[in-house]
PDB file of C-alpha atoms and ligand atoms in Angstrom:
ATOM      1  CA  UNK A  17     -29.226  -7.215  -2.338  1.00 96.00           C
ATOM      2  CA  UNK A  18     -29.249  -5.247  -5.725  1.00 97.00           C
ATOM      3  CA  UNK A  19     -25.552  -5.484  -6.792  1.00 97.00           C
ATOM      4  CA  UNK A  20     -25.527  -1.781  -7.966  1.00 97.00           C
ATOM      5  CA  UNK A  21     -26.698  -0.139  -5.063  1.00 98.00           C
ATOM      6  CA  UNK A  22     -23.435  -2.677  -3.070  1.00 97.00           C
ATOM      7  CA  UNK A  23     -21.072  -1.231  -5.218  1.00 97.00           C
ATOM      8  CA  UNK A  24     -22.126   2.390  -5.144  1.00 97.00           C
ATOM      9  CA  UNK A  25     -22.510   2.106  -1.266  1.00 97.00           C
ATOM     10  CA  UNK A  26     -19.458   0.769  -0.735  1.00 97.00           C
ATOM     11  CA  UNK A  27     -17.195   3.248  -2.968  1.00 96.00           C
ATOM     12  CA  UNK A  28     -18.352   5.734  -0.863  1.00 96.00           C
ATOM     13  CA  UNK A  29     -16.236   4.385   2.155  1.00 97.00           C
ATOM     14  CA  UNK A  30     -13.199   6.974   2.259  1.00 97.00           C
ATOM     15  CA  UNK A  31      -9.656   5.775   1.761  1.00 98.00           C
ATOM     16  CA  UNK A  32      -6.502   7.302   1.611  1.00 98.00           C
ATOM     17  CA  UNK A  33      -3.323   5.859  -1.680  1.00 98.00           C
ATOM     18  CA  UNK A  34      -0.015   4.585  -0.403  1.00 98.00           C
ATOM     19  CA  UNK A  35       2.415   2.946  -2.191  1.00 98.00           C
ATOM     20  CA  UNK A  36       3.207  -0.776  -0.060  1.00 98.00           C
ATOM     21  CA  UNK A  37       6.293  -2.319  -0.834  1.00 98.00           C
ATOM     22  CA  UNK A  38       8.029  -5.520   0.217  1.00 98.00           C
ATOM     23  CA  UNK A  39      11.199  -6.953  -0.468  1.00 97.00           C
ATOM     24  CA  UNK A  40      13.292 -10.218  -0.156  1.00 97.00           C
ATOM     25  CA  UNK A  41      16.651  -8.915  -0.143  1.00 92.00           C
ATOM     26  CA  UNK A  42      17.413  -7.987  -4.118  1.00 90.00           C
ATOM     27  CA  UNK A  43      13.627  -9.070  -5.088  1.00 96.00           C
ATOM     28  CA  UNK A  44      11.482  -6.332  -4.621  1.00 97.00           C
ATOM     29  CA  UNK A  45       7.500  -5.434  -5.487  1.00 97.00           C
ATOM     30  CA  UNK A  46       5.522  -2.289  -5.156  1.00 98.00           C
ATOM     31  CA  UNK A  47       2.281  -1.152  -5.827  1.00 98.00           C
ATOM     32  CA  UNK A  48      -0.713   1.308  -4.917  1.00 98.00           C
ATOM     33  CA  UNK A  49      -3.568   0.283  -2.386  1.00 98.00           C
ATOM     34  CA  UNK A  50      -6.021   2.195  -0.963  1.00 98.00           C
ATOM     35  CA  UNK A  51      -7.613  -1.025   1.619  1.00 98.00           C
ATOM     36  CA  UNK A  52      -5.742  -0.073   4.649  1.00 98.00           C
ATOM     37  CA  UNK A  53      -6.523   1.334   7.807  1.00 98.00           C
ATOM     38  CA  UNK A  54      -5.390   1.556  11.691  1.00 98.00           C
ATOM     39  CA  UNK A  55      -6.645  -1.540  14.050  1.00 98.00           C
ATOM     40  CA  UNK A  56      -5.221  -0.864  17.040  1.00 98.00           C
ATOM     41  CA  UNK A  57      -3.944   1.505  19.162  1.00 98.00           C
ATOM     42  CA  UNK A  58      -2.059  -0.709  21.586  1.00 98.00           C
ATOM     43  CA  UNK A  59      -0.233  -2.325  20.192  1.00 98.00           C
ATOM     44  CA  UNK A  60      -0.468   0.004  17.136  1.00 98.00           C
ATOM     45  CA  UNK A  61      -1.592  -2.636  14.368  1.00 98.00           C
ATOM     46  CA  UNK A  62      -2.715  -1.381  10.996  1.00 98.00           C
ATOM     47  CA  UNK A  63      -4.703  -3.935   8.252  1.00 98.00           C
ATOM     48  CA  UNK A  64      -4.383  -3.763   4.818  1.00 98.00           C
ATOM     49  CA  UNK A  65      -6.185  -6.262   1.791  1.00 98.00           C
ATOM     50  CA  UNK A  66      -3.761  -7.504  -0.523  1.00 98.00           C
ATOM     51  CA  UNK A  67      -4.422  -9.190  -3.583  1.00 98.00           C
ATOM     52  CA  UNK A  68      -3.617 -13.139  -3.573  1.00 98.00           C
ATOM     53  CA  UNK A  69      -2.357 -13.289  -7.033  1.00 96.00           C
ATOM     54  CA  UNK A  70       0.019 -10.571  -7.109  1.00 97.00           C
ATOM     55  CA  UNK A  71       3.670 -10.310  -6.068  1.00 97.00           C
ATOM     56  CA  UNK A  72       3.103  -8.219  -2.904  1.00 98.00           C
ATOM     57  CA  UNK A  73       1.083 -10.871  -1.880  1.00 98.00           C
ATOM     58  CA  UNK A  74       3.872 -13.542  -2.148  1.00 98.00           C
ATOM     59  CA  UNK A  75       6.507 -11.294  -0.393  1.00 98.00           C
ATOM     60  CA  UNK A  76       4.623 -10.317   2.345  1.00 98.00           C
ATOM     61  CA  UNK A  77       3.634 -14.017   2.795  1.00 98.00           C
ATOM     62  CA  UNK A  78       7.322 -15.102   2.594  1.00 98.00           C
ATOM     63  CA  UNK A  79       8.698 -12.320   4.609  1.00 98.00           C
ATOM     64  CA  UNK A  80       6.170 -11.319   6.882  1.00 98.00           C
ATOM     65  CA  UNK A  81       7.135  -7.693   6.639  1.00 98.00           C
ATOM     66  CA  UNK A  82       6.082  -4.404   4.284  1.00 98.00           C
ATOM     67  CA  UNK A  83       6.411  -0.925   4.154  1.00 98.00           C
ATOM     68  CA  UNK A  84       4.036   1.720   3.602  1.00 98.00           C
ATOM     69  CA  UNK A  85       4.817   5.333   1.959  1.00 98.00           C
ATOM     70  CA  UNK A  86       1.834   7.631   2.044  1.00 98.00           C
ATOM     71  CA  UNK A  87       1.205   9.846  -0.853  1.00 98.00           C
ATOM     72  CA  UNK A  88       0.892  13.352  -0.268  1.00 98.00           C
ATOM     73  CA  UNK A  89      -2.140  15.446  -1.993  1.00 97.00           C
ATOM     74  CA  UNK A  90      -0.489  16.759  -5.473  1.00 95.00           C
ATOM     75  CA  UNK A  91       0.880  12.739  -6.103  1.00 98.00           C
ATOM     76  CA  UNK A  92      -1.461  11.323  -7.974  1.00 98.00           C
ATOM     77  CA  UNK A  93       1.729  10.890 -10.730  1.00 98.00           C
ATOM     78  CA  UNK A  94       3.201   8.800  -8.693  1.00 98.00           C
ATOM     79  CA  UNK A  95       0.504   7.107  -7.206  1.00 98.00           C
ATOM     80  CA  UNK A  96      -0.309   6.083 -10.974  1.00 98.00           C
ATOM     81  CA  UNK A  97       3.354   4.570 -11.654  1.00 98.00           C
ATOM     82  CA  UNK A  98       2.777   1.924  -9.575  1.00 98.00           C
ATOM     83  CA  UNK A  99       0.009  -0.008 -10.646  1.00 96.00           C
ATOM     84  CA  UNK A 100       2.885  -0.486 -13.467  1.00 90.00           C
ATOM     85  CA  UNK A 101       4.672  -3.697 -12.988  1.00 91.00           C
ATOM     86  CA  UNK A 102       7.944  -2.712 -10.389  1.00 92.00           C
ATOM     87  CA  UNK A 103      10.818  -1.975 -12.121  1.00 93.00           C
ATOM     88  CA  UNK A 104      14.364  -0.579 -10.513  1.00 94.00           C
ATOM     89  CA  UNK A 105      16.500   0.222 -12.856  1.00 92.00           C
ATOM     90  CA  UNK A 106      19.772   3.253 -11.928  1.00 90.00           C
ATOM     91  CA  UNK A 107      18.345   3.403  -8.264  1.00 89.00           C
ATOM     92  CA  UNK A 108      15.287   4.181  -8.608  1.00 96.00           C
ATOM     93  CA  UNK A 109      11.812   2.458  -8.234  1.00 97.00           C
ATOM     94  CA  UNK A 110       9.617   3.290 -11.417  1.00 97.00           C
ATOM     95  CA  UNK A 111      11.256   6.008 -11.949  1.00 96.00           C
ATOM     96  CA  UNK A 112      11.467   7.331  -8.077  1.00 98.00           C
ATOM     97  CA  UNK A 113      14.516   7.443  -6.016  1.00 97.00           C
ATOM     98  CA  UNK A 114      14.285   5.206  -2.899  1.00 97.00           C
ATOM     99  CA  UNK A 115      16.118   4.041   0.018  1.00 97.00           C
ATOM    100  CA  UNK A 116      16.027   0.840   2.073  1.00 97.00           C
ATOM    101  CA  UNK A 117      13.849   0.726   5.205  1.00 98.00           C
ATOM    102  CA  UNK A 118      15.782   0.069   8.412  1.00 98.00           C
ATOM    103  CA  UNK A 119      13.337  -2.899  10.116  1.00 97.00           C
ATOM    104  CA  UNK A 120      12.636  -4.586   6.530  1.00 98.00           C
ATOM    105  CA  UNK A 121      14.403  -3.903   4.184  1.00 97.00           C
ATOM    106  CA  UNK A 122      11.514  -2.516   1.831  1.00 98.00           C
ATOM    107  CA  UNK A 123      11.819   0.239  -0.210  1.00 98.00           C
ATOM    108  CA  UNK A 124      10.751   3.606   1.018  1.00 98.00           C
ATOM    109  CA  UNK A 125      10.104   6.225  -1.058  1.00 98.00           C
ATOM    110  CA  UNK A 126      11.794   9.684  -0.300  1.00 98.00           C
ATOM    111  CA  UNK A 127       9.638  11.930  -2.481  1.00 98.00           C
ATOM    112  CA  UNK A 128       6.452  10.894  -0.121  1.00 98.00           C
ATOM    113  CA  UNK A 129       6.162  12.808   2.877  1.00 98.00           C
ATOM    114  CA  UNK A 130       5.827   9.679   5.528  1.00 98.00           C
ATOM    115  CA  UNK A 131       5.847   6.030   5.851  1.00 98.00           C
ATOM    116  CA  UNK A 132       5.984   3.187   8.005  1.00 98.00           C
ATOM    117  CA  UNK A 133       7.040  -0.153   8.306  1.00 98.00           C
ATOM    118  CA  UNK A 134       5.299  -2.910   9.545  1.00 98.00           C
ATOM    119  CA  UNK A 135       5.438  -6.819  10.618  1.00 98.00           C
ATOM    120  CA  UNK A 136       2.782  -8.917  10.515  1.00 98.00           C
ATOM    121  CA  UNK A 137       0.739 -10.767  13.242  1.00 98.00           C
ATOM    122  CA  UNK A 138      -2.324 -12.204  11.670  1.00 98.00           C
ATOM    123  CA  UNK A 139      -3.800 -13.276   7.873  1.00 98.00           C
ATOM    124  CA  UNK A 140      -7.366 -13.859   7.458  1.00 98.00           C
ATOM    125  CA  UNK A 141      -7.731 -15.760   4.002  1.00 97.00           C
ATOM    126  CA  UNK A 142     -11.078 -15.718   3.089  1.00 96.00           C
ATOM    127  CA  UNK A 143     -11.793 -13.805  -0.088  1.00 95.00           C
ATOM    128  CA  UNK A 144      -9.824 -13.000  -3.497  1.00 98.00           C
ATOM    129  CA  UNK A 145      -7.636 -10.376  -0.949  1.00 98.00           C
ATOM    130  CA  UNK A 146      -6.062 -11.324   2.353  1.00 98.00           C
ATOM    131  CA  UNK A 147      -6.435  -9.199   5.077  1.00 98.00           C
ATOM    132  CA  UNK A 148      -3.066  -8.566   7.088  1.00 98.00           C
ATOM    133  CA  UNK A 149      -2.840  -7.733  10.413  1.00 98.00           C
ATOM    134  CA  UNK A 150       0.652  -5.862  11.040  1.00 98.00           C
ATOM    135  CA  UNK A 151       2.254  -3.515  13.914  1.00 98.00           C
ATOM    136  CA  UNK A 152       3.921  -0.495  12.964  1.00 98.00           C
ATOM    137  CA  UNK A 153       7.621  -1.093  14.002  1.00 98.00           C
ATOM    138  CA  UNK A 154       9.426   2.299  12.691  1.00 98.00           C
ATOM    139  CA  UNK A 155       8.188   5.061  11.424  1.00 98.00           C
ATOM    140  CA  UNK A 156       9.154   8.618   9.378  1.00 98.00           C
ATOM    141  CA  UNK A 157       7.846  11.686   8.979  1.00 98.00           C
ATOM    142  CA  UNK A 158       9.666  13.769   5.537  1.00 98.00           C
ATOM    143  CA  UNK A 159       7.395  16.567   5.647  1.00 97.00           C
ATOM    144  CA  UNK A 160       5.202  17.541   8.498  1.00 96.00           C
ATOM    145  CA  UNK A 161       2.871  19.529   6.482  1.00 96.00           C
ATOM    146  CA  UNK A 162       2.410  17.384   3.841  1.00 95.00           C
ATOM    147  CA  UNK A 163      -1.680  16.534   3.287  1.00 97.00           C
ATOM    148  CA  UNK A 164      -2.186  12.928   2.247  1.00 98.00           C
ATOM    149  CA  UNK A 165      -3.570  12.022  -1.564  1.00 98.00           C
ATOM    150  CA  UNK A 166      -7.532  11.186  -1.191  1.00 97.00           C
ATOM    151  CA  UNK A 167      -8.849   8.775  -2.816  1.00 97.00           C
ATOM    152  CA  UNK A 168     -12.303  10.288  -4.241  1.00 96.00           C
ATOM    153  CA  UNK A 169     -10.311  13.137  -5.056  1.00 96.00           C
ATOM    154  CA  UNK A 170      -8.502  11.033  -7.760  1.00 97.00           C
ATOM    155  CA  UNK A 171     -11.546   9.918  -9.706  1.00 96.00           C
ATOM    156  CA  UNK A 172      -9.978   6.207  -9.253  1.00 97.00           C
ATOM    157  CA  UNK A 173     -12.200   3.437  -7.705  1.00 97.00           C
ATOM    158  CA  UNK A 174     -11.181   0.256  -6.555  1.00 97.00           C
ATOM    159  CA  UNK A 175     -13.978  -1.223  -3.819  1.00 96.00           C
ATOM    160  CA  UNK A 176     -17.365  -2.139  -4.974  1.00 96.00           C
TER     161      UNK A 176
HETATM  162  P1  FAD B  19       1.942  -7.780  -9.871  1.00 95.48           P
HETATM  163  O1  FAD B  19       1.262  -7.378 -11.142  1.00 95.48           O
HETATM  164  O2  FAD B  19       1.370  -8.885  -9.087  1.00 95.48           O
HETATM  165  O3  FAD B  19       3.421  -8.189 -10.138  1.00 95.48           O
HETATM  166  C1  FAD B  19       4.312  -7.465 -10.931  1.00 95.48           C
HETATM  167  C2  FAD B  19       5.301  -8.437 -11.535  1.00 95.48           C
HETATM  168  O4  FAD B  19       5.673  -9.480 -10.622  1.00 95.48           O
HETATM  169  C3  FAD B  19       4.718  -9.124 -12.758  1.00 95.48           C
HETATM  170  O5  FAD B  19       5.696  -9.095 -13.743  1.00 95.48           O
HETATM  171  C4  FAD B  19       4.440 -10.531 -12.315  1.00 95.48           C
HETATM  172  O6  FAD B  19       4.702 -11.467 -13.337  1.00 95.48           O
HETATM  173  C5  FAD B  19       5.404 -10.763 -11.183  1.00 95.48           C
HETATM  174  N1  FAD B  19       4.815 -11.644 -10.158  1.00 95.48           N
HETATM  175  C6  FAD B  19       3.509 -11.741  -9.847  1.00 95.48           C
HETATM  176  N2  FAD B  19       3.321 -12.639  -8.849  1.00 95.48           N
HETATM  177  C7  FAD B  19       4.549 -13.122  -8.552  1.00 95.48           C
HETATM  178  C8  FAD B  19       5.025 -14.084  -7.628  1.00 95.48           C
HETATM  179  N3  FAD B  19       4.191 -14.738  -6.830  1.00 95.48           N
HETATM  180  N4  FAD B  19       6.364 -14.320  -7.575  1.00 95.48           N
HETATM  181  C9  FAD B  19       7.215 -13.686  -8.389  1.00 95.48           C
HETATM  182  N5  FAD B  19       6.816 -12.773  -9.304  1.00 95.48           N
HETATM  183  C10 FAD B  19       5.506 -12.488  -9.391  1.00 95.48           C
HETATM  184  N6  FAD B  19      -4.203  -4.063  -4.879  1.00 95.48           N
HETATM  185  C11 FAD B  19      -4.285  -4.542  -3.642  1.00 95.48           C
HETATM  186  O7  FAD B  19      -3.816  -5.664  -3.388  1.00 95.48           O
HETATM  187  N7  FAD B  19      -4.903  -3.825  -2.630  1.00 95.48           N
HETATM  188  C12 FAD B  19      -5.450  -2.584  -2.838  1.00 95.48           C
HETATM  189  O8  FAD B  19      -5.971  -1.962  -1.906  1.00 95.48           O
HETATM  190  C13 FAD B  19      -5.362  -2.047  -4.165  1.00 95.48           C
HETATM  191  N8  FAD B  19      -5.883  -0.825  -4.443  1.00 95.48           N
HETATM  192  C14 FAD B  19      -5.833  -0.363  -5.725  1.00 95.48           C
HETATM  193  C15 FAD B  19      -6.416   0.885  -6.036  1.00 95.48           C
HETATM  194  C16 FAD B  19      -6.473   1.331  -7.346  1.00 95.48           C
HETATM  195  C17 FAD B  19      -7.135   2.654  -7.652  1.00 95.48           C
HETATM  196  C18 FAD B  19      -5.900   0.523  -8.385  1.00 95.48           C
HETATM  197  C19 FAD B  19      -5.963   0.979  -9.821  1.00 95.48           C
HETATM  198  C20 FAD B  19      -5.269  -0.688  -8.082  1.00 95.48           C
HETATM  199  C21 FAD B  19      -5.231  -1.140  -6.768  1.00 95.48           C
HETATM  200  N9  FAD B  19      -4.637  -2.352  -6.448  1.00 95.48           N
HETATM  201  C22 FAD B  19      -4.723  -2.836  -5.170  1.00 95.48           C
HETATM  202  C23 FAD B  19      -3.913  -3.146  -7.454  1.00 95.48           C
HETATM  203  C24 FAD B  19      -2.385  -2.915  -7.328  1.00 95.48           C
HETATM  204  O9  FAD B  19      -2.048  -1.559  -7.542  1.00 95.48           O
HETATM  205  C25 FAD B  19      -1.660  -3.760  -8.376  1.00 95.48           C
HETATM  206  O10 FAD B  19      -2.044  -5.093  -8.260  1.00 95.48           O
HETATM  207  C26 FAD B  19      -0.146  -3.624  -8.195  1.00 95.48           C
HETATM  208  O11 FAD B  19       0.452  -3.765  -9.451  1.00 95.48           O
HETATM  209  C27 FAD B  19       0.426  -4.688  -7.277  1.00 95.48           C
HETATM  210  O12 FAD B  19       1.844  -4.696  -7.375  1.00 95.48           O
HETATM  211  P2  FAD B  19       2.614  -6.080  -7.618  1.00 95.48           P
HETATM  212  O13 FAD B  19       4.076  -5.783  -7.736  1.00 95.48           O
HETATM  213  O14 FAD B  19       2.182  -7.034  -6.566  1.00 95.48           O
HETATM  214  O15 FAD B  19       2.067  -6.400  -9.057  1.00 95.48           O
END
């Protein structure tokens, strides 16, 4: 396989950017992925790749649970504050105001215009991300008309 042709192919697979966050009561870490997608309808599972070294990773691992707030087209801005290390500082999350989520606890974002929380069933372990297998267990919907941030439409690239 020529290793330029793999990356190239596979950046063309479309994605959407949602901030995932996790949290262990006061201990809290967000950041922006774009490896998630629906798995299921019934139960409604969802899988996302999450990067073994970082501290998403370790939360979701200890808690079992995350929450995901989907950017809306027009919040790239925000999408781009949290590949920052998290921060909280006067109630808000790198800078945006949040709230807690109801089933875990995670920080949901109330500028973004949905989200959902989810608890994981399944991990598959097998390269430098693990896959998680989670159902949807609430969900919220700020602003029906909202169009979600696309990924090509960013410039930004992370698959390859
Ligand atoms: P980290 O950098 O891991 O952690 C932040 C802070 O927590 C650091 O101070 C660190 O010291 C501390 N910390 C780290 N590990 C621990 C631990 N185990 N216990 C306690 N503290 C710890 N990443 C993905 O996983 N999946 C994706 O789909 C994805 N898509 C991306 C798309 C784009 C375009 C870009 C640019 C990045 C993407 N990333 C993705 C990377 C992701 O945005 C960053 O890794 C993000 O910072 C993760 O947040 P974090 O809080 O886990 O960060």
């Amino acid at each position: 396989m020529d290793p330029e042709v793999r990356k190239r192919t596979l950046r063309l697979i479309t994605y959407g950017l949602y901030v995932l966050t996790a949290a262990d009561g006061e201990e809290i870490a967000a950041g922006t992925i774009n490896w998630l997608s629906q798995a299921s309808f019934q139960p409604p599972l969802v899988m996302v790749g999450i990067k073994k070294d970082s501290h998403l990773h370790a939360l979701i691992e200890r808690t079992g649970k995350f929450a995901v707030n989907i950017l809306g087209a027009g919040q790239k801005e925000i999408a781009s504050a949290f590949f920052r290390p998290t921060q909280v500082a006067e109630g808000k999350l790198n800078g945006y105001p949040f709230e807690w989520g109801p089933r875990t606890g995670a920080p949901l974002l109330v500028d973004l215009p949905a989200w959902f929380e989810a608890q994981v069933t399944d991990a598959v372990r097998r390269g430098d991300h693990t896959v998680f297998v989670a159902e949807v267990i609430e969900a919220g919907l700020r602003d029906p008309e909202a169009r979600p941030l696309v990924m090509w439409d960013t410039g930004w690239f992370y698959g390859g």
